[in-house]
Structures are given as C-alpha cells and as structure tokens.
PDB file of C-alpha atoms and ligand atoms in Angstrom:
ATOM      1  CA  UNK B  12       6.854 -14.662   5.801  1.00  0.00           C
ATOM      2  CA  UNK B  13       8.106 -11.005   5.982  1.00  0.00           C
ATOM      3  CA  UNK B  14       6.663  -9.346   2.691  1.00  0.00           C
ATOM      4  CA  UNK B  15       6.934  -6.275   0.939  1.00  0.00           C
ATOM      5  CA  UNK B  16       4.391  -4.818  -1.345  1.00  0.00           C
ATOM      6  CA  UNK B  17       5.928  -2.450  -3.860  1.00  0.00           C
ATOM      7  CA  UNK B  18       4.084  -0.067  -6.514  1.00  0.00           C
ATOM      8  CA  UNK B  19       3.032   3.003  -7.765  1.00  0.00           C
ATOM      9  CA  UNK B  20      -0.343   4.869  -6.450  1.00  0.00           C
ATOM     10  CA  UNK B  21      -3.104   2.517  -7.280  1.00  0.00           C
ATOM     11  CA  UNK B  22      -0.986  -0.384  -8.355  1.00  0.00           C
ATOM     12  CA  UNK B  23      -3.635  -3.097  -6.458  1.00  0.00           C
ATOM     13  CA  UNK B  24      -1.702  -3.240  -3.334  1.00  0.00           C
ATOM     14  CA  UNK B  25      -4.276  -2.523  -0.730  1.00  0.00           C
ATOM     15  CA  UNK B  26      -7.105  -5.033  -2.997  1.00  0.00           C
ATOM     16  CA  UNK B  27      -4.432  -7.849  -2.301  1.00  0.00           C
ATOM     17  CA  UNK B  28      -3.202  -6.490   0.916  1.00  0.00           C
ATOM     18  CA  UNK B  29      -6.727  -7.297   2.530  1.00  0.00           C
ATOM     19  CA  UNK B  30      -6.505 -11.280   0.695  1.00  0.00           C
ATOM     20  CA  UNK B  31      -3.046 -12.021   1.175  1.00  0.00           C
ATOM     21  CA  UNK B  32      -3.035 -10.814   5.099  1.00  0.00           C
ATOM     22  CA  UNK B  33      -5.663 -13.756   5.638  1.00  0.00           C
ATOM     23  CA  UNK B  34      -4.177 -16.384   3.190  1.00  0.00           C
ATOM     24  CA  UNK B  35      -0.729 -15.881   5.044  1.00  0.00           C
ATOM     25  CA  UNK B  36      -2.074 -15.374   8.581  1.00  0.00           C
ATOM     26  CA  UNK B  37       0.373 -12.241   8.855  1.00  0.00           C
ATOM     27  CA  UNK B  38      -0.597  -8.790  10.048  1.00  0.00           C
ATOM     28  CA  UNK B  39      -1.210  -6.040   7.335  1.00  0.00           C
ATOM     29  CA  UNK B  40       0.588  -2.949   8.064  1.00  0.00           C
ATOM     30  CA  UNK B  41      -0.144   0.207   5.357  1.00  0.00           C
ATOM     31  CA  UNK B  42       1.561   3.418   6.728  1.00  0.00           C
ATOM     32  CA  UNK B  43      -1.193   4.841   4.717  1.00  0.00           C
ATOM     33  CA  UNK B  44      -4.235   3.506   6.627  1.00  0.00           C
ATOM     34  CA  UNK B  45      -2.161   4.379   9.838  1.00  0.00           C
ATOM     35  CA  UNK B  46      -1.941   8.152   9.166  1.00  0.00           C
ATOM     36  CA  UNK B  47      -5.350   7.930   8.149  1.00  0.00           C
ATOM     37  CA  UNK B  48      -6.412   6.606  11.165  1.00  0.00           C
ATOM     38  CA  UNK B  49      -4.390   9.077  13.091  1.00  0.00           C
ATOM     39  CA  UNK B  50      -5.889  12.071  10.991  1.00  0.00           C
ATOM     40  CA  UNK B  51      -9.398  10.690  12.098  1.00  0.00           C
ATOM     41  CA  UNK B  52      -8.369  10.629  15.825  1.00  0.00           C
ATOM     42  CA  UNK B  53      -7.266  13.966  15.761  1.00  0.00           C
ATOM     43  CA  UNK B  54      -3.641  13.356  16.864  1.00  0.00           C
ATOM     44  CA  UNK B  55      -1.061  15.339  16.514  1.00  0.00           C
ATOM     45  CA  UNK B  56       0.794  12.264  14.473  1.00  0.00           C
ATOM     46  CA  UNK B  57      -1.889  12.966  12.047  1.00  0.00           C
ATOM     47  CA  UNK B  58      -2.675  16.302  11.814  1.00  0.00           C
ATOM     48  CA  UNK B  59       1.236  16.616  10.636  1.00  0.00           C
ATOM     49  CA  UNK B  60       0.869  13.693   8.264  1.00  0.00           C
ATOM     50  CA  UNK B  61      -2.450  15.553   6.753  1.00  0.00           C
ATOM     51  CA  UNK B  62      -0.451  18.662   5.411  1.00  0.00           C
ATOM     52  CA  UNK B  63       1.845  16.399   3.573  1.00  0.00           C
ATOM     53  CA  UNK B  64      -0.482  13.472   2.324  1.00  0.00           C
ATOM     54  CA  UNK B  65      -3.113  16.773   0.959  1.00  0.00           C
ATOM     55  CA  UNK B  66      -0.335  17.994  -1.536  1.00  0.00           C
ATOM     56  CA  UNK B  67      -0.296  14.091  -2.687  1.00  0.00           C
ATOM     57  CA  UNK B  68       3.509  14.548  -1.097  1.00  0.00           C
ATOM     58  CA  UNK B  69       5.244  12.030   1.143  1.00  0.00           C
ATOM     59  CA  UNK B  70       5.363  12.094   4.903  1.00  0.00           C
ATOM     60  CA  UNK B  71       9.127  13.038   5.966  1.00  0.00           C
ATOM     61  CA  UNK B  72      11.131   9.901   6.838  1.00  0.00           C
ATOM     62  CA  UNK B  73      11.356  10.538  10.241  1.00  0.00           C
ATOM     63  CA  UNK B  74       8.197  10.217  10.663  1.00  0.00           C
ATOM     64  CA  UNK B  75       7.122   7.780   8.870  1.00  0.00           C
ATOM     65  CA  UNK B  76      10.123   4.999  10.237  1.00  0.00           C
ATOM     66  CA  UNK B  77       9.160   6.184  13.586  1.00  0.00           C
ATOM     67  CA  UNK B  78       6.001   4.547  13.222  1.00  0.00           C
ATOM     68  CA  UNK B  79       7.007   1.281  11.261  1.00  0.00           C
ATOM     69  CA  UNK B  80       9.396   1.092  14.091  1.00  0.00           C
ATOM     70  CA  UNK B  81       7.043   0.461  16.546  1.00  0.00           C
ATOM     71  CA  UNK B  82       4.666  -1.344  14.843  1.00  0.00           C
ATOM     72  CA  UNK B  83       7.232  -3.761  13.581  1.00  0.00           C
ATOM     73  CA  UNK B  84       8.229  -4.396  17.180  1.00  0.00           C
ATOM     74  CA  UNK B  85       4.952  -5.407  18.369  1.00  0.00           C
ATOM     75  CA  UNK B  86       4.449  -9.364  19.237  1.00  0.00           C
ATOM     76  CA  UNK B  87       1.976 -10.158  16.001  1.00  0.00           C
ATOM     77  CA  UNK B  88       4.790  -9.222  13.758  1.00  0.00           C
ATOM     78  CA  UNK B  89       7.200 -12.153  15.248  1.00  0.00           C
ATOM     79  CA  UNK B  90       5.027 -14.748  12.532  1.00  0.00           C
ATOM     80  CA  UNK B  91       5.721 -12.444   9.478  1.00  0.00           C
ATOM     81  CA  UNK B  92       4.217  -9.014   8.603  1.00  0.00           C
ATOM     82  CA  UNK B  93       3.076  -7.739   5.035  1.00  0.00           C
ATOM     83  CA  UNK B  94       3.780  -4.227   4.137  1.00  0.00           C
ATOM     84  CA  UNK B  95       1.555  -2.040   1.987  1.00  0.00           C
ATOM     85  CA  UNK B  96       3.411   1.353   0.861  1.00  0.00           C
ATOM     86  CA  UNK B  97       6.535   1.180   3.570  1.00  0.00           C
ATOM     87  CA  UNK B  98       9.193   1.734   2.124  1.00  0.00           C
ATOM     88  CA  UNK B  99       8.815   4.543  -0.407  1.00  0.00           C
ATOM     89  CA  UNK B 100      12.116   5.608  -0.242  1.00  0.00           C
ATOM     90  CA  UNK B 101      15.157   4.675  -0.049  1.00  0.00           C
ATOM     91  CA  UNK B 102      16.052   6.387   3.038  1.00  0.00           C
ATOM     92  CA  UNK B 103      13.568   4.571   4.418  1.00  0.00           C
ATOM     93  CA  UNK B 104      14.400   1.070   2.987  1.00  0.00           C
ATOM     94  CA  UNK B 105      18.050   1.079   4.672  1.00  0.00           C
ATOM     95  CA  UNK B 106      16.267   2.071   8.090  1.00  0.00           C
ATOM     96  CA  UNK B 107      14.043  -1.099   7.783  1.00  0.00           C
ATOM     97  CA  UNK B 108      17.565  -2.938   6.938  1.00  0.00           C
ATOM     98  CA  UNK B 109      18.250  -1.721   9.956  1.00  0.00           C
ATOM     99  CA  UNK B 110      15.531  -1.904  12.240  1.00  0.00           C
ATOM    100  CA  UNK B 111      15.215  -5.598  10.683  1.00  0.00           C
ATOM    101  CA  UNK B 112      18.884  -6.217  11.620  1.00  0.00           C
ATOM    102  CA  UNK B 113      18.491  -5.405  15.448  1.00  0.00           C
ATOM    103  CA  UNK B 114      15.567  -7.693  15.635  1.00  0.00           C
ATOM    104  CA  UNK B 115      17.032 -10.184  14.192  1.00  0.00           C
ATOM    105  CA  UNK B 116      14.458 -10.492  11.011  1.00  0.00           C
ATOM    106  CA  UNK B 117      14.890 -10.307   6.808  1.00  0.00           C
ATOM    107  CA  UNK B 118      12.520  -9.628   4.116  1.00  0.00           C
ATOM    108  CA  UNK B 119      11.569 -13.469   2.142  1.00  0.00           C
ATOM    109  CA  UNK B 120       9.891 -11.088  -0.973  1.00  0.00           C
ATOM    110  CA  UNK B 121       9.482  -8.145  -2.425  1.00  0.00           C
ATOM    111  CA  UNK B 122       6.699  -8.290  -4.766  1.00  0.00           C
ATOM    112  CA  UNK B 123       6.728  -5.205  -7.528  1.00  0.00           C
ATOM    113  CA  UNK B 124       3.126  -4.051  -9.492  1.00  0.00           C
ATOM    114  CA  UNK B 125       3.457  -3.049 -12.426  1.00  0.00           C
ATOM    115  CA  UNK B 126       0.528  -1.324 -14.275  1.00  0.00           C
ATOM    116  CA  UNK B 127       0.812   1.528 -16.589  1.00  0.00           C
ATOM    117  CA  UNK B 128       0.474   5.237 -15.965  1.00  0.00           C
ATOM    118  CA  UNK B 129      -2.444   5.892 -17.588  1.00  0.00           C
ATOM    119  CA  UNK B 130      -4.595   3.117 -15.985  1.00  0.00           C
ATOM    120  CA  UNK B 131      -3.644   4.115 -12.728  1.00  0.00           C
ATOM    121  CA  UNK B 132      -5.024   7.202 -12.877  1.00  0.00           C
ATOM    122  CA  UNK B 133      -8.223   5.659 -14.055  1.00  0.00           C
ATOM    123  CA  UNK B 134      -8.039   3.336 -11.306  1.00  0.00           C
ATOM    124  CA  UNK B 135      -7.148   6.606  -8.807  1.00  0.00           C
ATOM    125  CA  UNK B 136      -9.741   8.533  -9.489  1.00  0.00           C
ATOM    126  CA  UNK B 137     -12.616   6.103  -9.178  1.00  0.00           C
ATOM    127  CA  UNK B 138     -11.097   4.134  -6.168  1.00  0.00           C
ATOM    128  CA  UNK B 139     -13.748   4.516  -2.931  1.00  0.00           C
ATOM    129  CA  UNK B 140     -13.301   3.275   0.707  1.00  0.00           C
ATOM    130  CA  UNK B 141     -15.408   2.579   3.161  1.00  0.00           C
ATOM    131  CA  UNK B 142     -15.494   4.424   6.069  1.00  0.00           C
ATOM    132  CA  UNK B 143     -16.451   1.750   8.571  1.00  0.00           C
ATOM    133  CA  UNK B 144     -14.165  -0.986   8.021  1.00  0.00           C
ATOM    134  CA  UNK B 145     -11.506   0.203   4.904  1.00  0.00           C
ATOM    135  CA  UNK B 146     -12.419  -2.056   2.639  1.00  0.00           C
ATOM    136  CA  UNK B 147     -11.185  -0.562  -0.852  1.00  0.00           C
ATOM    137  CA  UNK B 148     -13.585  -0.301  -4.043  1.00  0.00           C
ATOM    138  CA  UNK B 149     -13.722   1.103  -7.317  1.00  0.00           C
ATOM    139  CA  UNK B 150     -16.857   2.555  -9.387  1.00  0.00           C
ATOM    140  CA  UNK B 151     -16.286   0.648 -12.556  1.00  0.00           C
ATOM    141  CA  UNK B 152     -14.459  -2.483 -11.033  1.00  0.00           C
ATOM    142  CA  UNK B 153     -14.850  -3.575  -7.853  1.00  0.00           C
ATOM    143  CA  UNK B 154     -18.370  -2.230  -7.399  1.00  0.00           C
ATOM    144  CA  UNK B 155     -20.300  -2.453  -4.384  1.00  0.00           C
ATOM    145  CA  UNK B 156     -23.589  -3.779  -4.699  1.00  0.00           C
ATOM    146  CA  UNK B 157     -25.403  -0.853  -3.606  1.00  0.00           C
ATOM    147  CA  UNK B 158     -24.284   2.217  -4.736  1.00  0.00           C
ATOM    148  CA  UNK B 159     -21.838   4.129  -2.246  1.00  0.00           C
ATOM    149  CA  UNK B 160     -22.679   1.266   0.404  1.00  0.00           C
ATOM    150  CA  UNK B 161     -20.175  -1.650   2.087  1.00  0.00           C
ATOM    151  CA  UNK B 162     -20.766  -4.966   0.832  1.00  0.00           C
ATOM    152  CA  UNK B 163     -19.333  -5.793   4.192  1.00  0.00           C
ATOM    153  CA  UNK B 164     -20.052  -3.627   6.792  1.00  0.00           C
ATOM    154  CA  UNK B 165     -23.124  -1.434   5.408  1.00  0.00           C
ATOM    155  CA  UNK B 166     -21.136   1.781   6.014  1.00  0.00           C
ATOM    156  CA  UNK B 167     -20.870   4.717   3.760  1.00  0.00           C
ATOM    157  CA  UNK B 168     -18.256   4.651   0.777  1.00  0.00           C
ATOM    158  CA  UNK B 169     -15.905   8.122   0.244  1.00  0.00           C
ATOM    159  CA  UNK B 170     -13.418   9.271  -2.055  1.00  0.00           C
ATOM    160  CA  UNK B 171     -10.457   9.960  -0.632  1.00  0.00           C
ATOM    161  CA  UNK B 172      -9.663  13.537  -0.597  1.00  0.00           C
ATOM    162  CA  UNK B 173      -5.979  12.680  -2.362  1.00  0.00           C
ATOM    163  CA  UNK B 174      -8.024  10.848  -5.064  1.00  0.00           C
ATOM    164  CA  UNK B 175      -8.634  13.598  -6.811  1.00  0.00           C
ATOM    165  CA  UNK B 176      -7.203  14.333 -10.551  1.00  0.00           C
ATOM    166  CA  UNK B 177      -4.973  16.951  -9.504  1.00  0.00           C
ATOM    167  CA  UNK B 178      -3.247  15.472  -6.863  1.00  0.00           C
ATOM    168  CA  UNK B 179      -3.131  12.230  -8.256  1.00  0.00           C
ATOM    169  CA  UNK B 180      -0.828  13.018 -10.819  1.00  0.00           C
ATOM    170  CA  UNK B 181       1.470  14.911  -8.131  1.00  0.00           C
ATOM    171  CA  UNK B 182       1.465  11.533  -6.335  1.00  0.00           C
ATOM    172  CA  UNK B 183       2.680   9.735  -9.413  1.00  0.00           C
ATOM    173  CA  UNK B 184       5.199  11.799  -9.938  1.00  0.00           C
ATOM    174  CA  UNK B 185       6.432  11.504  -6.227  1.00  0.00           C
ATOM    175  CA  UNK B 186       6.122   8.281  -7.154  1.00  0.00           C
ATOM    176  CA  UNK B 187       8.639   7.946 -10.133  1.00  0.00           C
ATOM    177  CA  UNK B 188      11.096  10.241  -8.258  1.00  0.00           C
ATOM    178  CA  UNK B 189      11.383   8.692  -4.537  1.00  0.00           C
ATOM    179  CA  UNK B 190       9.665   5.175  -4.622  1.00  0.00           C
ATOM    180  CA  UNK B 191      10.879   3.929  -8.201  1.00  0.00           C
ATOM    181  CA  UNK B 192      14.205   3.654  -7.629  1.00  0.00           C
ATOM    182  CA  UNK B 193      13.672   0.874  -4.429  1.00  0.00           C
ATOM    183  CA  UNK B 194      13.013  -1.137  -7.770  1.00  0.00           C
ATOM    184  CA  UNK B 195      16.698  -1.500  -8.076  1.00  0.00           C
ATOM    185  CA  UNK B 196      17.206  -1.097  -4.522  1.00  0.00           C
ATOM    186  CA  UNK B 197      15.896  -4.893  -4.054  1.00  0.00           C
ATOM    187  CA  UNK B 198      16.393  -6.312  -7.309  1.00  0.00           C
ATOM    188  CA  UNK B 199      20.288  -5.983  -5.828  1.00  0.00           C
ATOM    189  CA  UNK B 200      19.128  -8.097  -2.946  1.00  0.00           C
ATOM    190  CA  UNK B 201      17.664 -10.569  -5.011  1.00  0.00           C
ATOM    191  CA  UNK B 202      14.653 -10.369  -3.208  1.00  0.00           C
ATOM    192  CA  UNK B 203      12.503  -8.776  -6.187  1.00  0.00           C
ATOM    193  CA  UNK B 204       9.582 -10.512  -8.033  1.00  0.00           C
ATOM    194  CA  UNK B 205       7.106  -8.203 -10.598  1.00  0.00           C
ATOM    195  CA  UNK B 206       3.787  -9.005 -10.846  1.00  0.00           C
ATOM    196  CA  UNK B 207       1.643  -7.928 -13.993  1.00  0.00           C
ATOM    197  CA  UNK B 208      -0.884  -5.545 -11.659  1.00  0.00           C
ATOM    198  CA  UNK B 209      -2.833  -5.272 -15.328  1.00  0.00           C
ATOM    199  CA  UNK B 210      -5.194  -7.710 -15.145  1.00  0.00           C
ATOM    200  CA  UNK B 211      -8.209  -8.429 -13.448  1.00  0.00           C
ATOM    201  CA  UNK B 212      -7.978  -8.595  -9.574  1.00  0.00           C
ATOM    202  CA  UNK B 213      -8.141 -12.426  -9.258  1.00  0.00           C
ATOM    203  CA  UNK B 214      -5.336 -12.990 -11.558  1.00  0.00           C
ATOM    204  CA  UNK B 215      -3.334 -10.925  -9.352  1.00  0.00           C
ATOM    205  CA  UNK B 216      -3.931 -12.948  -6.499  1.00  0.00           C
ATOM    206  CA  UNK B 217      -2.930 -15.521  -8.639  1.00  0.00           C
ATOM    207  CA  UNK B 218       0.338 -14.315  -9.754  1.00  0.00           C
ATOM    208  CA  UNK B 219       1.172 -13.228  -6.544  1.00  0.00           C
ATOM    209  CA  UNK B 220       0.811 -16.789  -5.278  1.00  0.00           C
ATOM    210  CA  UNK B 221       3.071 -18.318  -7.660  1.00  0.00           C
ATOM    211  CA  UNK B 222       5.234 -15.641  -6.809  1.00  0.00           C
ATOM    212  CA  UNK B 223       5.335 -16.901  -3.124  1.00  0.00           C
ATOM    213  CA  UNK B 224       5.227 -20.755  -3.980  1.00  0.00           C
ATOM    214  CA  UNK B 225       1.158 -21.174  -3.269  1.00  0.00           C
ATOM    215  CA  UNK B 226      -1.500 -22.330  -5.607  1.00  0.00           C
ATOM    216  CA  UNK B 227      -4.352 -19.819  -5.384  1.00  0.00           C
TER     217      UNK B 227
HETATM  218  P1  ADP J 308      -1.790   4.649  -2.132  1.00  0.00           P
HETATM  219  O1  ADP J 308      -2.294   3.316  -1.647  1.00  0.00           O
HETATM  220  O2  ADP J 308      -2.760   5.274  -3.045  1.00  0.00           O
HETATM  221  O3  ADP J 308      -0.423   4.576  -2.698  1.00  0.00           O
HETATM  222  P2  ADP J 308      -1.352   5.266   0.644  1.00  0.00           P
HETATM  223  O4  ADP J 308      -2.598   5.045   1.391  1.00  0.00           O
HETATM  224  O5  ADP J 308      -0.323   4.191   0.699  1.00  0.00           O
HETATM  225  O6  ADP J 308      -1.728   5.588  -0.880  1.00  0.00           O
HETATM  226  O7  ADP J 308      -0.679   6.613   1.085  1.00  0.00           O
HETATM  227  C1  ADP J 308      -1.397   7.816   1.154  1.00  0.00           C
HETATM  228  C2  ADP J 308      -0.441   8.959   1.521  1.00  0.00           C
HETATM  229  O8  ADP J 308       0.106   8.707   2.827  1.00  0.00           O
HETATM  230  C3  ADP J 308       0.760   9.124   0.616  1.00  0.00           C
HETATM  231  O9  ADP J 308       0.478   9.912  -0.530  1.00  0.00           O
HETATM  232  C4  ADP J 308       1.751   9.815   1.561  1.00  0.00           C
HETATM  233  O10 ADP J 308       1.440  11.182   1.725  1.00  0.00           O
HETATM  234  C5  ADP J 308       1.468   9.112   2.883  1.00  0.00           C
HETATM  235  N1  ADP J 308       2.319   7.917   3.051  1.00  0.00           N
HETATM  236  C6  ADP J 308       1.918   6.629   3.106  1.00  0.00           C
HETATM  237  N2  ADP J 308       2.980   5.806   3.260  1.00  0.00           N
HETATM  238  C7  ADP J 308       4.076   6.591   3.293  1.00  0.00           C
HETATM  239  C8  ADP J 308       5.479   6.357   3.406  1.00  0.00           C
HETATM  240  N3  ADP J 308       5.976   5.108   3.510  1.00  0.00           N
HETATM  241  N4  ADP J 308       6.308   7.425   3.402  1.00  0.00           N
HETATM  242  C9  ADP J 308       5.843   8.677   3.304  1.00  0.00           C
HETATM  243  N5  ADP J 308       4.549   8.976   3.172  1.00  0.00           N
HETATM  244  C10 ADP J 308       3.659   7.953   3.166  1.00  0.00           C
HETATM  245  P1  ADP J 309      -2.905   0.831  -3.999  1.00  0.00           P
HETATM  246  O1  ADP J 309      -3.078   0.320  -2.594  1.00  0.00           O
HETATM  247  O2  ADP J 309      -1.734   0.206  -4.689  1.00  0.00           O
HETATM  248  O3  ADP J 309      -2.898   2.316  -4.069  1.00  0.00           O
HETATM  249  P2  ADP J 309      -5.656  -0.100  -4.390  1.00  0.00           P
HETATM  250  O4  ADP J 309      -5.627  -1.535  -3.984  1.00  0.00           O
HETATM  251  O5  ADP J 309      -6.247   0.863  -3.444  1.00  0.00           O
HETATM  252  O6  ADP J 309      -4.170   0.370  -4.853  1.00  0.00           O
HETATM  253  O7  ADP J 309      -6.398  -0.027  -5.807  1.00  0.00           O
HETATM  254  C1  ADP J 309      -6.635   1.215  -6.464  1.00  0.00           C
HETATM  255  C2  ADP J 309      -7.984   1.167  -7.155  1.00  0.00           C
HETATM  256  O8  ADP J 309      -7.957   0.219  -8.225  1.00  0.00           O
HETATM  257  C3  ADP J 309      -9.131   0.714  -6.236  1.00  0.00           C
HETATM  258  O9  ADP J 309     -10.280   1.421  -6.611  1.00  0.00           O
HETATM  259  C4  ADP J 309      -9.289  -0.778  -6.549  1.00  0.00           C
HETATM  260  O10 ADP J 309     -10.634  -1.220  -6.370  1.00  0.00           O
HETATM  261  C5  ADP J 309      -8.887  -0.836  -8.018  1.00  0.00           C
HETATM  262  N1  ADP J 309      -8.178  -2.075  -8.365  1.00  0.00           N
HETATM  263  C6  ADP J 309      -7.307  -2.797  -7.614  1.00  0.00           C
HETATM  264  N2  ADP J 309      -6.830  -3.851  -8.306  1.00  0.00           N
HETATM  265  C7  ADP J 309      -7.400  -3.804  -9.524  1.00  0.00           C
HETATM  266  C8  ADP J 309      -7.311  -4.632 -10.699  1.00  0.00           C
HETATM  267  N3  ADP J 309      -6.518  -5.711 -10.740  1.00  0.00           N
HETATM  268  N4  ADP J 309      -8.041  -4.267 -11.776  1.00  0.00           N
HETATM  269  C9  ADP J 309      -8.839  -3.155 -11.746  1.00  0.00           C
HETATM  270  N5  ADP J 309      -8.962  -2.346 -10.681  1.00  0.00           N
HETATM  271  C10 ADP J 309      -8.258  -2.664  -9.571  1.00  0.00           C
HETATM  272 ZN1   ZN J 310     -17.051  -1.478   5.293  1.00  0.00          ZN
END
C-alpha cells in the first residue's frame, strides 16, 4: 500500500507513522526526520534545510522532491511506502504524480488529521524526541517513564528547536497557506479519508485502520 499522511504541525502523524510502518510492513519516509538527519551529519543537504526549517518555513520544492525522488526509487519502496509530511504543497504533490507515473506506481490513500488549532499548539510545544532512536513523546501525553529518558532506547529526550511557541505558530500558518489546500487537491482524486486526530492516540490507530480496511 502506497500511503499518504496528511496534517497540520502536530496532527499525530509521526505517533502513527512509527505503528502503521510495522502493521503494514512498508518503509516510513518523513522528509522531516531526513533533513534532520542531514542537519546532524553536517551535510550540506542539511545545513540548507536548517535555515529554512529554523524560521518554522518550508524547505524550497526543489529540494525537498529531490530527495523523495530518490528515496522513492530505492528497492524497499517497490512493497508500498508511507509518507509522513511529503507533500506539503502542491507543487510538490503534482511532482510525486509524476515521479509516481514514471515508475509506474499510485497512491491507495490519503489519510487527512484533523485536530484543532489550539490543541496543536499544546501538543507542539510539549512534543520531545529522543535523540537515539526518534521515537516521538509528549510531557503530558505520551510520557516517558523516566523523565527526559527513552522508554526504548535509554537515550536523552530534546525539544526540538522548531517546537518552540514562536515558531510554532509561524509553522501553522505555513501550514494553512501551502499544505491546506492538498486537502482539495486529493479529495478530487478520490483518494481522501479524514481521520478525527482528537482523540486519544489508540483511537487513532483505530480509525486509521478502518480507514484502510484493518481491524486494529
Ligand atoms: P512536523 O511533524 O511537526 O509537521 P516535520 O518534521 O514534518 O514537522 O518537518 C519539520 C520541518 O522540516 C518543516 O517545518 C519544514 O521546514 C521541513 N520540511 C519537512 N517536510 C517538508 C516538505 N515536504 N516540504 C518542505 N519542507 C519540509
Ligand atoms: P506530527 O508528526 O503530525 O507533527 P507528532 O506525531 O509528532 O505529530 O505529535 C505531536 C505531539 O503530540 C507529540 O508530542 C505526540 O506525543 C503528541 N500526540 C500525538 N498524537 C496524539 C494524540 N492522539 N493525543 C495527544 N497527543 C498526541
Ligand atoms: Zn530512543
């Protein structure tokens, strides 16, 4: 299954990212967790991405498609991929038409949070990640069981430096303006299906999976 995650900043879509990639054995690709990865290798990929993602504004197009490009072409996405915050615009949506095209694939879902504003920036602000492994948390709830610790890999929790109030609501607004309209974008295909993001994290999952056809 080739499946699109769609929402705002702090929708869920990383939380169910890391569940769904096992349920549906596909690969999950987040253009964010790239860049960040490629900030913390010192790259030049990243250190370009960095000036953009600081300002809580999105990494130009180019860019960005360049890498989904390659990744998408890579033999573990033949079985079905899940993408986590690609596409964000819709510049970029017709160049994954595109790139899908050539390789002869097509999106099966689309699958839209929706959560409002004001919980989001709630859920922004108290959001931690570990530093060893990614794994996402949040203060109030998804709490690790020692305080600023990995339930999984024993590593050091951070806040993300884009996590902060200020730029949080700059990244919402980026939001409304370039990424909000892709709601339309595939509800014209057909291919959309919302999900109520507001609600605890194991409804979600739930949702999601009748969304797909699967009992969760
Ligand atoms: P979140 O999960 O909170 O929405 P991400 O980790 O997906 O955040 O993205 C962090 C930042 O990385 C974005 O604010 C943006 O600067 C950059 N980024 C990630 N994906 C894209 C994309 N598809 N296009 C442009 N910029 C992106
Ligand atoms: P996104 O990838 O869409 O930006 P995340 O999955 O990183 O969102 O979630 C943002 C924050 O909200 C994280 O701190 C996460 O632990 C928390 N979170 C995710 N899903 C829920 C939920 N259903 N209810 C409450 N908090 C949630
Ligand atoms: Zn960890």
């Amino acid at each position: 299954m080739n499946i699109i995650l769609l929402g705002p900043p702090g929708a869920g879509k990383g939380t169910q990212a890391e569940v769904l990639t096992k349920k549906l054995f596909v690969p999950h690709i987040s253009t964010g967790d790239m860049f960040r990865a490629a900030i913390s290798n010192g790259t030049a990929l990243g250190v370009e991405a960095k000036a953009y993602m600081d300002k809580g504004q999105l990494v130009p197009d180019a860019i960005t498609v360049g890498i989904i490009r390659d990744r998408i072409a890579q033999n573990d996405c033949k079985g079905g991929f899940l993408l986590d915050g690609f596409p964000r615009t819709v510049v970029q949506a017709e160049a994954l038409d595109e790139l899908l095209e050539k390789l002869g694939m097509n999106i099966d879902a689309v699958l839209n949070f929706s959560v409002p504003l004001d919980k989001l920036i709630v859920r922004l602000t108290g959001r931690r990640m570990c530093r060893g492994c990614g794994t996402i948390y949040h203060q109030l709830y998804h709490a690790p069981q020692k305080e600023g610790i990995c339930d999984s890999c024993g590593s050091e929790l951070y806040q993300r430096s884009d996590d902060k109030e200020e730029t949080v609501k700059n990244r919402l607004s980026v939001y409304e303006a370039q990424t909000a309209p892709l709601i339309d974008y595939y509800e014209a295909k057909g291919l959309l299906k919302t999900i109520n993001g507001d609600q605890p994290i194991n409804e979600v999952m739930k949702a999601l999976g009748a969304a797909l056809g699967q009992e969760w």
